[in-house]
Amino acid sequence: MTGRLILILGDQLSMTVASLAGGDRSGDVVLMAEVLAEAQYVPHHKRKIALVFAAMRHFRDELIADGWRVDYVRLDDPENSGTLGGEVRRAMARHGLSRVVVTEPGEWRLLAEMRSWDFAELLPDGRFLADRLGFAAWAEGRKGLRMEHFYRLMRRKTGLLIEGDQPAGGRWNFDSDNRKPAAAELSMPRPPRFAPDAITREVLELVAERFPDNFGVLEGFAMAVTRADAEAAFAHFLHHGLAQFGTYQDAMLLEQPFLFHAFIAPQLNLGLLDPLDLCRKVEAEWRGGRVPLNSAEGFIRQIIGWREFVRGIYWWRMPGYDRENALDARCPLPAFYWTGKTEMACIRACVEQTRDHAYAHHIQRLMVTGNFALLAGIDPHELHEWYLAVYADAYEWVELPNTLGMSQFADGGLLASKPYAASGAYINRMSNYCSGCAHDVKAKAGPRACPFNLLYWDFIARHRDRLVRNPRMVQMVRTWDRFTDEKQAQLRRDAGRFLDRLG
Ligand SMILES: Cc1cc2nc3c(=O)[nH]c(=O)nc-3n(C[C@H](O)[C@H](O)[C@H](O)COP(=O)(O)OP(=O)(O)OC[C@H]3O[C@@H](n4cnc5c(N)ncnc54)[C@H](O)[C@@H]3O)c2cc1C
Ligand code: SF4
């Protein structure tokens, strides 16, 4: 058998990835390429580009040390064609190879392109618990598609937190214990920092030079870019963050971007960490009596529940899912999503932190930037491109369903049973943002009223006919209906003025 070209993509940095697992070190050549088309099809955060290239270069060295022949094409190689297809063809010619093996990518756009390569064999990505077709078979024809049902299947499949055939602690889900606000005085672990080595420093220089105008701060980059460092970062979370992770999962605090969150999605999605291994380690912490069940279950649910569920939805509903817009939201994305220049202290905090760390935790994404966009009627596709660009962990298979489905209800309720719409009271309860805001979170109308309050009722009014059919929203619709005509008119007028200014 003649050798083959094994193409490894930037988010396939796992020794266990299918294309490597079936490879032959003596005859195959591994191709890794930094290509401009992938680095700029949305204006990625500088740190995200740096993370991916630095992790790729370190993985290249790991592969070489493991006995693989690696052909690595750098972004600044003058011969670099700038596209994956171009680099594959060039490498085939360079090595005299006629066949290519690649593990399926995490994005429909690339999968469609690769399917047109008649010289390529595509292998399923086995790094997930639920395969694409299995999920589609489970989902097809179900009346209500709920993450909770899928999650229970995954718990049984993995045996995680199962005792006998029952869930540990007698409940599948401890989410109701995980909604506490956090006091600023709480002692919180900072994620460990990894000083850039020579390889990473070279990448940082390249990114600074080639992507000077992209969003985000590059200075201070200290992310884990190797498997060993990613595992060390996770061990740090296990020992210092996990115990409180559940309780404060939804809390938000100024100056505390990470709270008790793991900050491991960037490395997990690159393939440097193994999801099941993380969950087993978390379970062991609980079984060893070192962390409470609500934290262990909460973490495991995010990984084997939400992460797998959104991936299943993505592949089941693509192509086309990215264009859904059930609420017919058409407003352009406000400039302050890029600049942070807004009087709304909550949005400012989330955008500034995103700029500085390429990170915001789930509730900041869902209930601040996402919630605002939902209430204001921002075009979900524009918002999707923003989330895809600004977070270091963002890949379309996981970002799109979270944004379009969970956060914007643009799929009409396929993924979420109700829109995640909330007034300023929610943000005030879960954060300390409002005390430093130019707006008054208690004011429901008038010039200083919190925009979330104004927009919340306007949102209910705009979508009244749809929301009245949703059992989880009907109560809010009834409250709106009970407002006097005068109050309704004032709320809508104030919201309209705000939206006009936004436009
Ligand atoms: C609008 C929006 C966009 C999002 N985009 C992305 C994205 O591009 N990439 C991404 O990995 N996550 C995304 N999420 C989910 C979630 O916000 C991030 O996974 C999480 O904030 C990552 O930070 P962490 O590692 O500290 O996670 P933790 O809060 O410590 O949670 C642990 C892990 O659980 C997993 N997880 C938690 N929630 C989800 C979820 N809803 N979907 C998938 N995995 C989850 C992640 O792998 C995460 O690392 C998005 C959520 C929203 C609301
Ligand atoms: S008052 Fe409203 S806009 Fe200001 S921080 Fe609070 S929720 Fe955000």
JSON list of C-alpha atoms in Angstrom, two decimals, residues 14 88 177-178 194 213 265 329 475:
[
{"chain": "A", "resi": 14, "resn": "SER", "atom": "CA", "xyz": [-5.66, 14.74, 19.53]},
{"chain": "A", "resi": 88, "resn": "VAL", "atom": "CA", "xyz": [-3.75, 19.69, 0.29]},
{"chain": "A", "resi": 177, "resn": "ASP", "atom": "CA", "xyz": [-29.08, 24.42, 43.55]},
{"chain": "A", "resi": 178, "resn": "ASN", "atom": "CA", "xyz": [-26.81, 26.27, 41.14]},
{"chain": "A", "resi": 194, "resn": "PHE", "atom": "CA", "xyz": [1.47, 29.64, 31.10]},
{"chain": "A", "resi": 213, "resn": "ASP", "atom": "CA", "xyz": [-6.85, 45.43, 13.37]},
{"chain": "A", "resi": 265, "resn": "ALA", "atom": "CA", "xyz": [-13.43, 25.06, 26.50]},
{"chain": "A", "resi": 329, "resn": "ALA", "atom": "CA", "xyz": [-35.04, 39.94, 13.91]},
{"chain": "A", "resi": 475, "resn": "GLN", "atom": "CA", "xyz": [-47.76, 34.21, 32.45]}
]
